Amino acid sequence: MRAMHVSTRNPDGKPYDSPTDTAEVKLVLKGIRRESARMGQTPEQADPVTADLLRTVAGGIGRGSTMGIRDAAIVLLGFASAMRRGEIAAMRVEHVIPTDKGLLIRIPLSKGDQEGEGQAVAVPMARDPGLCPVRALREWLQILRKENMLEGRVFREITTADRILPDSEGLTPESIGRIVRKRADAVGLEGRITAHSLRAGFATSALLKGAPIPKVRDHLRHTDVATTMRYFRDLERFLDHPGEGLL
């Protein structure tokens, strides 16, 4: 319902009021969640790919091919930007702005931007060249430039001959998820790994490092800090744990 809402606008270009924002609908959804929990059914959550796990996944991607360069950029950017898979898929070359400190990525429309005002995500350089999302994305953009693909979608389909599909309209959000899962499988990563695992992994790693919750919230672009706090509450269970060091 929300996905339909974001793409449905009135003649003035503003989105219509979301039907999921009404008190009646919220009450129904709450009841559904309560009943599901009573019956032992809980929503599946993606397991976070933390910074340490990211090192393993990225290290398993060979960068000697066009596909490897593309996939490395997707995985590293997905973590560092904490963008949603749909936002990664929708990225356009003209949305990537180089700066002295890294890259600025413009997002014209996203889940948390109900007014369609546009958002921007800062992606800083990393100390480790092999894990740097900025270097990885620049390397991929260089390949696009060589193919004279100076505008349009950043991430595109690649043929079995390791060539960018000339008439590719860009990867879908589902394709982004499959690539992340494939690269995680390749290094034996277990659990429920999805594209959201990169976003969750960034939040988890940043909070573990002691990053201020408001800063993490801003980077994730959560409209409600309670959403960010979900990641923190899971981590809190391990802080000052009475069983730590017993064995």
PDB file of C-alpha atoms in Angstrom:
ATOM      1  CA  MET A   1       0.000   0.000   0.000  1.00  0.00           C
ATOM      2  CA  ARG A   2       2.776   2.412   0.873  1.00  0.00           C
ATOM      3  CA  ALA A   3       4.666   1.643  -2.318  1.00  0.00           C
ATOM      4  CA  MET A   4       1.573   2.519  -4.321  1.00  0.00           C
ATOM      5  CA  HIS A   5       1.106   5.660  -2.274  1.00  0.00           C
ATOM      6  CA  VAL A   6       4.604   6.991  -2.992  1.00  0.00           C
ATOM      7  CA  SER A   7       4.142   6.643  -6.737  1.00  0.00           C
ATOM      8  CA  THR A   8       0.603   8.070  -6.796  1.00  0.00           C
ATOM      9  CA  ARG A   9       0.457  11.859  -6.884  1.00  0.00           C
ATOM     10  CA  ASN A  10      -2.251  14.408  -7.325  1.00  0.00           C
ATOM     11  CA  PRO A  11      -2.267  16.963 -10.181  1.00  0.00           C
ATOM     12  CA  ASP A  12      -0.149  19.370  -8.080  1.00  0.00           C
ATOM     13  CA  GLY A  13       2.648  16.817  -7.899  1.00  0.00           C
ATOM     14  CA  LYS A  14       2.130  16.140  -4.187  1.00  0.00           C
ATOM     15  CA  PRO A  15       1.428  12.605  -2.942  1.00  0.00           C
ATOM     16  CA  TYR A  16      -2.085  11.768  -1.780  1.00  0.00           C
ATOM     17  CA  ASP A  17      -2.577  11.070   1.920  1.00  0.00           C
ATOM     18  CA  SER A  18      -1.468   7.537   2.688  1.00  0.00           C
ATOM     19  CA  PRO A  19      -4.348   5.203   3.560  1.00  0.00           C
ATOM     20  CA  THR A  20      -2.011   3.444   5.997  1.00  0.00           C
ATOM     21  CA  ASP A  21      -1.736   6.595   8.110  1.00  0.00           C
ATOM     22  CA  THR A  22      -5.341   6.507   9.317  1.00  0.00           C
ATOM     23  CA  ALA A  23      -6.052   5.423  12.890  1.00  0.00           C
ATOM     24  CA  GLU A  24      -8.408   2.686  11.689  1.00  0.00           C
ATOM     25  CA  VAL A  25      -5.838   1.061   9.409  1.00  0.00           C
ATOM     26  CA  LYS A  26      -3.090   1.325  12.033  1.00  0.00           C
ATOM     27  CA  LEU A  27      -5.393  -0.414  14.536  1.00  0.00           C
ATOM     28  CA  VAL A  28      -6.085  -3.245  12.078  1.00  0.00           C
ATOM     29  CA  LEU A  29      -2.369  -3.702  11.316  1.00  0.00           C
ATOM     30  CA  LYS A  30      -1.573  -3.744  15.018  1.00  0.00           C
ATOM     31  CA  GLY A  31      -4.181  -6.445  15.524  1.00  0.00           C
ATOM     32  CA  ILE A  32      -2.727  -8.514  12.683  1.00  0.00           C
ATOM     33  CA  ARG A  33       0.754  -8.294  14.197  1.00  0.00           C
ATOM     34  CA  ARG A  34      -0.565  -9.235  17.661  1.00  0.00           C
ATOM     35  CA  GLU A  35      -2.463 -12.234  16.294  1.00  0.00           C
ATOM     36  CA  SER A  36       0.557 -13.364  14.267  1.00  0.00           C
ATOM     37  CA  ALA A  37       2.740 -13.177  17.370  1.00  0.00           C
ATOM     38  CA  ARG A  38       0.159 -15.149  19.382  1.00  0.00           C
ATOM     39  CA  MET A  39       0.301 -17.900  16.759  1.00  0.00           C
ATOM     40  CA  GLY A  40       4.078 -17.931  16.781  1.00  0.00           C
ATOM     41  CA  GLN A  41       4.458 -16.044  13.522  1.00  0.00           C
ATOM     42  CA  THR A  42       6.917 -13.148  13.638  1.00  0.00           C
ATOM     43  CA  PRO A  43       8.055 -10.982  10.719  1.00  0.00           C
ATOM     44  CA  GLU A  44      11.298 -12.250   9.222  1.00  0.00           C
ATOM     45  CA  GLN A  45      14.126  -9.808   9.761  1.00  0.00           C
ATOM     46  CA  ALA A  46      17.272  -9.609   7.711  1.00  0.00           C
ATOM     47  CA  ASP A  47      20.436 -10.560   9.552  1.00  0.00           C
ATOM     48  CA  PRO A  48      22.836  -7.606   9.610  1.00  0.00           C
ATOM     49  CA  VAL A  49      26.026  -7.736   7.576  1.00  0.00           C
ATOM     50  CA  THR A  50      28.271  -5.875  10.006  1.00  0.00           C
ATOM     51  CA  ALA A  51      31.588  -4.235   9.118  1.00  0.00           C
ATOM     52  CA  ASP A  52      33.522  -7.427   9.922  1.00  0.00           C
ATOM     53  CA  LEU A  53      31.220  -9.551   7.775  1.00  0.00           C
ATOM     54  CA  LEU A  54      31.336  -6.950   5.010  1.00  0.00           C
ATOM     55  CA  ARG A  55      35.106  -7.381   4.899  1.00  0.00           C
ATOM     56  CA  THR A  56      34.579 -11.088   4.248  1.00  0.00           C
ATOM     57  CA  VAL A  57      31.917 -10.579   1.573  1.00  0.00           C
ATOM     58  CA  ALA A  58      33.841  -7.849  -0.251  1.00  0.00           C
ATOM     59  CA  GLY A  59      37.046  -9.863  -0.043  1.00  0.00           C
ATOM     60  CA  GLY A  60      35.343 -12.729  -1.842  1.00  0.00           C
ATOM     61  CA  ILE A  61      34.412 -10.622  -4.870  1.00  0.00           C
ATOM     62  CA  GLY A  62      36.962 -10.905  -7.645  1.00  0.00           C
ATOM     63  CA  ARG A  63      37.417  -7.518  -9.273  1.00  0.00           C
ATOM     64  CA  GLY A  64      38.977  -8.755 -12.474  1.00  0.00           C
ATOM     65  CA  SER A  65      35.651  -8.757 -14.292  1.00  0.00           C
ATOM     66  CA  THR A  66      33.002  -6.186 -15.150  1.00  0.00           C
ATOM     67  CA  MET A  67      30.487  -8.082 -13.037  1.00  0.00           C
ATOM     68  CA  GLY A  68      32.867  -8.236 -10.080  1.00  0.00           C
ATOM     69  CA  ILE A  69      33.503  -4.489 -10.209  1.00  0.00           C
ATOM     70  CA  ARG A  70      29.761  -3.801 -10.374  1.00  0.00           C
ATOM     71  CA  ASP A  71      28.907  -6.174  -7.541  1.00  0.00           C
ATOM     72  CA  ALA A  72      31.676  -4.831  -5.295  1.00  0.00           C
ATOM     73  CA  ALA A  73      30.316  -1.314  -5.809  1.00  0.00           C
ATOM     74  CA  ILE A  74      26.784  -2.466  -4.959  1.00  0.00           C
ATOM     75  CA  VAL A  75      27.822  -4.253  -1.769  1.00  0.00           C
ATOM     76  CA  LEU A  76      30.190  -1.570  -0.467  1.00  0.00           C
ATOM     77  CA  LEU A  77      27.909   1.313  -1.384  1.00  0.00           C
ATOM     78  CA  GLY A  78      24.893  -0.513   0.032  1.00  0.00           C
ATOM     79  CA  PHE A  79      26.614  -0.713   3.401  1.00  0.00           C
ATOM     80  CA  ALA A  80      28.236   2.727   3.560  1.00  0.00           C
ATOM     81  CA  SER A  81      25.232   4.636   2.230  1.00  0.00           C
ATOM     82  CA  ALA A  82      22.674   2.526   4.127  1.00  0.00           C
ATOM     83  CA  MET A  83      20.376   3.103   1.187  1.00  0.00           C
ATOM     84  CA  ARG A  84      17.344   0.930   0.568  1.00  0.00           C
ATOM     85  CA  ARG A  85      17.556  -1.575  -2.284  1.00  0.00           C
ATOM     86  CA  GLY A  86      15.020   0.392  -4.321  1.00  0.00           C
ATOM     87  CA  GLU A  87      17.114   3.543  -3.927  1.00  0.00           C
ATOM     88  CA  ILE A  88      20.258   1.709  -5.032  1.00  0.00           C
ATOM     89  CA  ALA A  89      18.449   0.347  -8.075  1.00  0.00           C
ATOM     90  CA  ALA A  90      17.042   3.783  -8.955  1.00  0.00           C
ATOM     91  CA  MET A  91      20.405   5.587  -8.707  1.00  0.00           C
ATOM     92  CA  ARG A  92      21.327   7.535 -11.810  1.00  0.00           C
ATOM     93  CA  VAL A  93      24.771   8.641 -12.955  1.00  0.00           C
ATOM     94  CA  GLU A  94      23.714  12.275 -12.742  1.00  0.00           C
ATOM     95  CA  HIS A  95      22.734  11.774  -9.073  1.00  0.00           C
ATOM     96  CA  VAL A  96      26.337  11.050  -8.019  1.00  0.00           C
ATOM     97  CA  ILE A  97      28.216  14.192  -6.998  1.00  0.00           C
ATOM     98  CA  PRO A  98      31.984  13.950  -6.249  1.00  0.00           C
ATOM     99  CA  THR A  99      33.340  15.941  -3.304  1.00  0.00           C
ATOM    100  CA  ASP A 100      36.721  16.287  -1.563  1.00  0.00           C
ATOM    101  CA  LYS A 101      35.596  13.938   1.208  1.00  0.00           C
ATOM    102  CA  GLY A 102      33.782  11.337  -0.876  1.00  0.00           C
ATOM    103  CA  LEU A 103      30.504  11.265  -2.759  1.00  0.00           C
ATOM    104  CA  LEU A 104      27.123  12.877  -2.334  1.00  0.00           C
ATOM    105  CA  ILE A 105      24.209  10.897  -3.736  1.00  0.00           C
ATOM    106  CA  ARG A 106      20.953  12.654  -4.469  1.00  0.00           C
ATOM    107  CA  ILE A 107      17.737  10.680  -3.925  1.00  0.00           C
ATOM    108  CA  PRO A 108      14.806  12.408  -5.651  1.00  0.00           C
ATOM    109  CA  LEU A 109      12.170  10.235  -3.966  1.00  0.00           C
ATOM    110  CA  SER A 110      12.335   7.702  -1.167  1.00  0.00           C
ATOM    111  CA  LYS A 111      10.212   5.896   1.398  1.00  0.00           C
ATOM    112  CA  GLY A 112      10.913   8.446   4.124  1.00  0.00           C
ATOM    113  CA  ASP A 113      10.401  11.438   1.842  1.00  0.00           C
ATOM    114  CA  GLN A 114       6.626  11.553   1.545  1.00  0.00           C
ATOM    115  CA  GLU A 115       6.615  15.144   0.248  1.00  0.00           C
ATOM    116  CA  GLY A 116       8.985  14.359  -2.619  1.00  0.00           C
ATOM    117  CA  GLU A 117      11.417  17.108  -1.586  1.00  0.00           C
ATOM    118  CA  GLY A 118      14.474  14.959  -2.279  1.00  0.00           C
ATOM    119  CA  GLN A 119      17.224  13.789   0.026  1.00  0.00           C
ATOM    120  CA  ALA A 120      20.995  13.414  -0.112  1.00  0.00           C
ATOM    121  CA  VAL A 121      23.311  10.770   1.318  1.00  0.00           C
ATOM    122  CA  ALA A 122      26.979  11.425   2.085  1.00  0.00           C
ATOM    123  CA  VAL A 123      29.366   8.535   1.438  1.00  0.00           C
ATOM    124  CA  PRO A 124      32.863   9.188   2.880  1.00  0.00           C
ATOM    125  CA  MET A 125      36.116   7.615   1.750  1.00  0.00           C
ATOM    126  CA  ALA A 126      37.248   4.534   3.681  1.00  0.00           C
ATOM    127  CA  ARG A 127      40.767   4.006   4.999  1.00  0.00           C
ATOM    128  CA  ASP A 128      40.967   0.525   3.509  1.00  0.00           C
ATOM    129  CA  PRO A 129      41.073   0.818  -0.322  1.00  0.00           C
ATOM    130  CA  GLY A 130      39.570  -2.654  -0.678  1.00  0.00           C
ATOM    131  CA  LEU A 131      36.545  -1.641   1.365  1.00  0.00           C
ATOM    132  CA  CYS A 132      36.171   1.918   0.082  1.00  0.00           C
ATOM    133  CA  PRO A 133      32.712   2.469  -1.451  1.00  0.00           C
ATOM    134  CA  VAL A 134      33.881   5.674  -3.120  1.00  0.00           C
ATOM    135  CA  ARG A 135      36.761   3.968  -4.942  1.00  0.00           C
ATOM    136  CA  ALA A 136      34.523   1.015  -5.857  1.00  0.00           C
ATOM    137  CA  LEU A 137      31.802   3.225  -7.318  1.00  0.00           C
ATOM    138  CA  ARG A 138      34.317   5.396  -9.192  1.00  0.00           C
ATOM    139  CA  GLU A 139      35.807   2.274 -10.760  1.00  0.00           C
ATOM    140  CA  TRP A 140      32.355   1.177 -11.916  1.00  0.00           C
ATOM    141  CA  LEU A 141      31.509   4.646 -13.255  1.00  0.00           C
ATOM    142  CA  GLN A 142      34.740   4.613 -15.262  1.00  0.00           C
ATOM    143  CA  ILE A 143      33.522   1.471 -17.011  1.00  0.00           C
ATOM    144  CA  LEU A 144      30.216   3.177 -17.788  1.00  0.00           C
ATOM    145  CA  ARG A 145      32.071   6.167 -19.223  1.00  0.00           C
ATOM    146  CA  LYS A 146      34.145   3.916 -21.485  1.00  0.00           C
ATOM    147  CA  GLU A 147      30.850   2.540 -22.818  1.00  0.00           C
ATOM    148  CA  ASN A 148      29.631   6.131 -23.306  1.00  0.00           C
ATOM    149  CA  MET A 149      26.911   5.599 -20.706  1.00  0.00           C
ATOM    150  CA  LEU A 150      27.093   9.095 -19.266  1.00  0.00           C
ATOM    151  CA  GLU A 151      23.569   9.229 -17.874  1.00  0.00           C
ATOM    152  CA  GLY A 152      20.821   6.895 -16.756  1.00  0.00           C
ATOM    153  CA  ARG A 153      20.859   4.111 -14.215  1.00  0.00           C
ATOM    154  CA  VAL A 154      24.143   3.451 -12.435  1.00  0.00           C
ATOM    155  CA  PHE A 155      23.732  -0.278 -11.944  1.00  0.00           C
ATOM    156  CA  ARG A 156      22.874  -2.249 -15.076  1.00  0.00           C
ATOM    157  CA  GLU A 157      22.520  -5.799 -16.277  1.00  0.00           C
ATOM    158  CA  ILE A 158      25.602  -7.670 -17.470  1.00  0.00           C
ATOM    159  CA  THR A 159      25.608 -10.445 -20.063  1.00  0.00           C
ATOM    160  CA  THR A 160      27.166 -13.893 -19.666  1.00  0.00           C
ATOM    161  CA  ALA A 161      30.000 -12.536 -21.827  1.00  0.00           C
ATOM    162  CA  ASP A 162      30.708  -9.981 -19.059  1.00  0.00           C
ATOM    163  CA  ARG A 163      29.486  -7.030 -21.097  1.00  0.00           C
ATOM    164  CA  ILE A 164      27.017  -4.383 -19.971  1.00  0.00           C
ATOM    165  CA  LEU A 165      23.693  -4.972 -21.676  1.00  0.00           C
ATOM    166  CA  PRO A 166      23.441  -2.059 -24.158  1.00  0.00           C
ATOM    167  CA  ASP A 167      19.711  -1.487 -23.771  1.00  0.00           C
ATOM    168  CA  SER A 168      19.587  -2.246 -20.040  1.00  0.00           C
ATOM    169  CA  GLU A 169      17.073  -0.142 -18.142  1.00  0.00           C
ATOM    170  CA  GLY A 170      18.915  -0.863 -14.913  1.00  0.00           C
ATOM    171  CA  LEU A 171      18.774  -3.478 -12.198  1.00  0.00           C
ATOM    172  CA  THR A 172      15.551  -3.952 -10.266  1.00  0.00           C
ATOM    173  CA  PRO A 173      15.393  -3.836  -6.453  1.00  0.00           C
ATOM    174  CA  GLU A 174      14.954  -7.617  -6.542  1.00  0.00           C
ATOM    175  CA  SER A 175      18.130  -7.955  -8.608  1.00  0.00           C
ATOM    176  CA  ILE A 176      20.056  -5.923  -6.034  1.00  0.00           C
ATOM    177  CA  GLY A 177      18.849  -8.329  -3.360  1.00  0.00           C
ATOM    178  CA  ARG A 178      19.857 -11.376  -5.386  1.00  0.00           C
ATOM    179  CA  ILE A 179      23.353  -9.998  -5.959  1.00  0.00           C
ATOM    180  CA  VAL A 180      23.870  -9.380  -2.234  1.00  0.00           C
ATOM    181  CA  ARG A 181      22.605 -12.878  -1.420  1.00  0.00           C
ATOM    182  CA  LYS A 182      24.788 -14.451  -4.110  1.00  0.00           C
ATOM    183  CA  ARG A 183      27.937 -12.723  -2.856  1.00  0.00           C
ATOM    184  CA  ALA A 184      27.148 -13.661   0.750  1.00  0.00           C
ATOM    185  CA  ASP A 185      26.561 -17.290  -0.250  1.00  0.00           C
ATOM    186  CA  ALA A 186      29.862 -17.350  -2.116  1.00  0.00           C
ATOM    187  CA  VAL A 187      31.804 -16.822   1.130  1.00  0.00           C
ATOM    188  CA  GLY A 188      29.607 -19.124   3.192  1.00  0.00           C
ATOM    189  CA  LEU A 189      27.711 -16.452   5.090  1.00  0.00           C
ATOM    190  CA  GLU A 190      24.734 -18.047   6.824  1.00  0.00           C
ATOM    191  CA  GLY A 191      21.444 -16.588   7.966  1.00  0.00           C
ATOM    192  CA  ARG A 192      18.770 -14.538   6.258  1.00  0.00           C
ATOM    193  CA  ILE A 193      20.875 -12.217   4.111  1.00  0.00           C
ATOM    194  CA  THR A 194      19.060  -9.667   1.974  1.00  0.00           C
ATOM    195  CA  ALA A 195      19.878  -6.236   0.585  1.00  0.00           C
ATOM    196  CA  HIS A 196      18.516  -4.823   3.850  1.00  0.00           C
ATOM    197  CA  SER A 197      21.272  -6.710   5.673  1.00  0.00           C
ATOM    198  CA  LEU A 198      23.698  -4.034   4.470  1.00  0.00           C
ATOM    199  CA  ARG A 199      21.554  -1.195   5.833  1.00  0.00           C
ATOM    200  CA  ALA A 200      20.995  -3.057   9.108  1.00  0.00           C
ATOM    201  CA  GLY A 201      24.697  -3.895   9.246  1.00  0.00           C
ATOM    202  CA  PHE A 202      25.667  -0.242   8.968  1.00  0.00           C
ATOM    203  CA  ALA A 203      23.300   0.721  11.787  1.00  0.00           C
ATOM    204  CA  THR A 204      24.538  -2.109  14.004  1.00  0.00           C
ATOM    205  CA  SER A 205      28.221  -1.394  13.354  1.00  0.00           C
ATOM    206  CA  ALA A 206      27.843   2.353  13.843  1.00  0.00           C
ATOM    207  CA  LEU A 207      25.974   1.935  17.140  1.00  0.00           C
ATOM    208  CA  LEU A 208      28.483  -0.634  18.392  1.00  0.00           C
ATOM    209  CA  LYS A 209      31.240   1.870  17.676  1.00  0.00           C
ATOM    210  CA  GLY A 210      29.409   4.417  19.807  1.00  0.00           C
ATOM    211  CA  ALA A 211      28.001   6.669  17.083  1.00  0.00           C
ATOM    212  CA  PRO A 212      25.290   9.017  18.452  1.00  0.00           C
ATOM    213  CA  ILE A 213      21.800   7.682  17.776  1.00  0.00           C
ATOM    214  CA  PRO A 214      20.626  10.980  16.179  1.00  0.00           C
ATOM    215  CA  LYS A 215      23.538  10.798  13.710  1.00  0.00           C
ATOM    216  CA  VAL A 216      22.713   7.199  12.816  1.00  0.00           C
ATOM    217  CA  ARG A 217      19.058   8.143  12.432  1.00  0.00           C
ATOM    218  CA  ASP A 218      19.944  11.002  10.093  1.00  0.00           C
ATOM    219  CA  HIS A 219      22.096   8.766   7.908  1.00  0.00           C
ATOM    220  CA  LEU A 220      19.399   6.090   7.724  1.00  0.00           C
ATOM    221  CA  ARG A 221      16.888   8.880   7.063  1.00  0.00           C
ATOM    222  CA  HIS A 222      14.369   7.481   9.529  1.00  0.00           C
ATOM    223  CA  THR A 223      11.435   9.806  10.109  1.00  0.00           C
ATOM    224  CA  ASP A 224      10.943   8.340  13.592  1.00  0.00           C
ATOM    225  CA  VAL A 225      13.855   7.761  15.959  1.00  0.00           C
ATOM    226  CA  ALA A 226      11.945   4.761  17.360  1.00  0.00           C
ATOM    227  CA  THR A 227      12.808   2.911  14.141  1.00  0.00           C
ATOM    228  CA  THR A 228      16.512   3.543  14.730  1.00  0.00           C
ATOM    229  CA  MET A 229      16.148   2.518  18.369  1.00  0.00           C
ATOM    230  CA  ARG A 230      15.118  -0.970  17.268  1.00  0.00           C
ATOM    231  CA  TYR A 231      18.710  -1.624  16.237  1.00  0.00           C
ATOM    232  CA  PHE A 232      19.973  -0.184  19.513  1.00  0.00           C
ATOM    233  CA  ARG A 233      17.620  -2.283  21.657  1.00  0.00           C
ATOM    234  CA  ASP A 234      18.954  -5.488  20.089  1.00  0.00           C
ATOM    235  CA  LEU A 235      22.522  -4.410  20.870  1.00  0.00           C
ATOM    236  CA  GLU A 236      21.635  -3.314  24.408  1.00  0.00           C
ATOM    237  CA  ARG A 237      20.995  -6.926  25.360  1.00  0.00           C
ATOM    238  CA  PHE A 238      24.741  -7.574  25.078  1.00  0.00           C
ATOM    239  CA  LEU A 239      25.983  -4.461  26.883  1.00  0.00           C
ATOM    240  CA  ASP A 240      27.273  -5.212  30.387  1.00  0.00           C
ATOM    241  CA  HIS A 241      25.909  -8.741  30.043  1.00  0.00           C
ATOM    242  CA  PRO A 242      26.193 -10.642  33.371  1.00  0.00           C
ATOM    243  CA  GLY A 243      27.413 -13.735  31.542  1.00  0.00           C
ATOM    244  CA  GLU A 244      30.254 -12.017  29.717  1.00  0.00           C
ATOM    245  CA  GLY A 245      33.629 -13.523  30.668  1.00  0.00           C
ATOM    246  CA  LEU A 246      32.151 -16.368  32.702  1.00  0.00           C
ATOM    247  CA  LEU A 247      33.400 -19.056  30.313  1.00  0.00           C
TER     248      LEU A 247
END
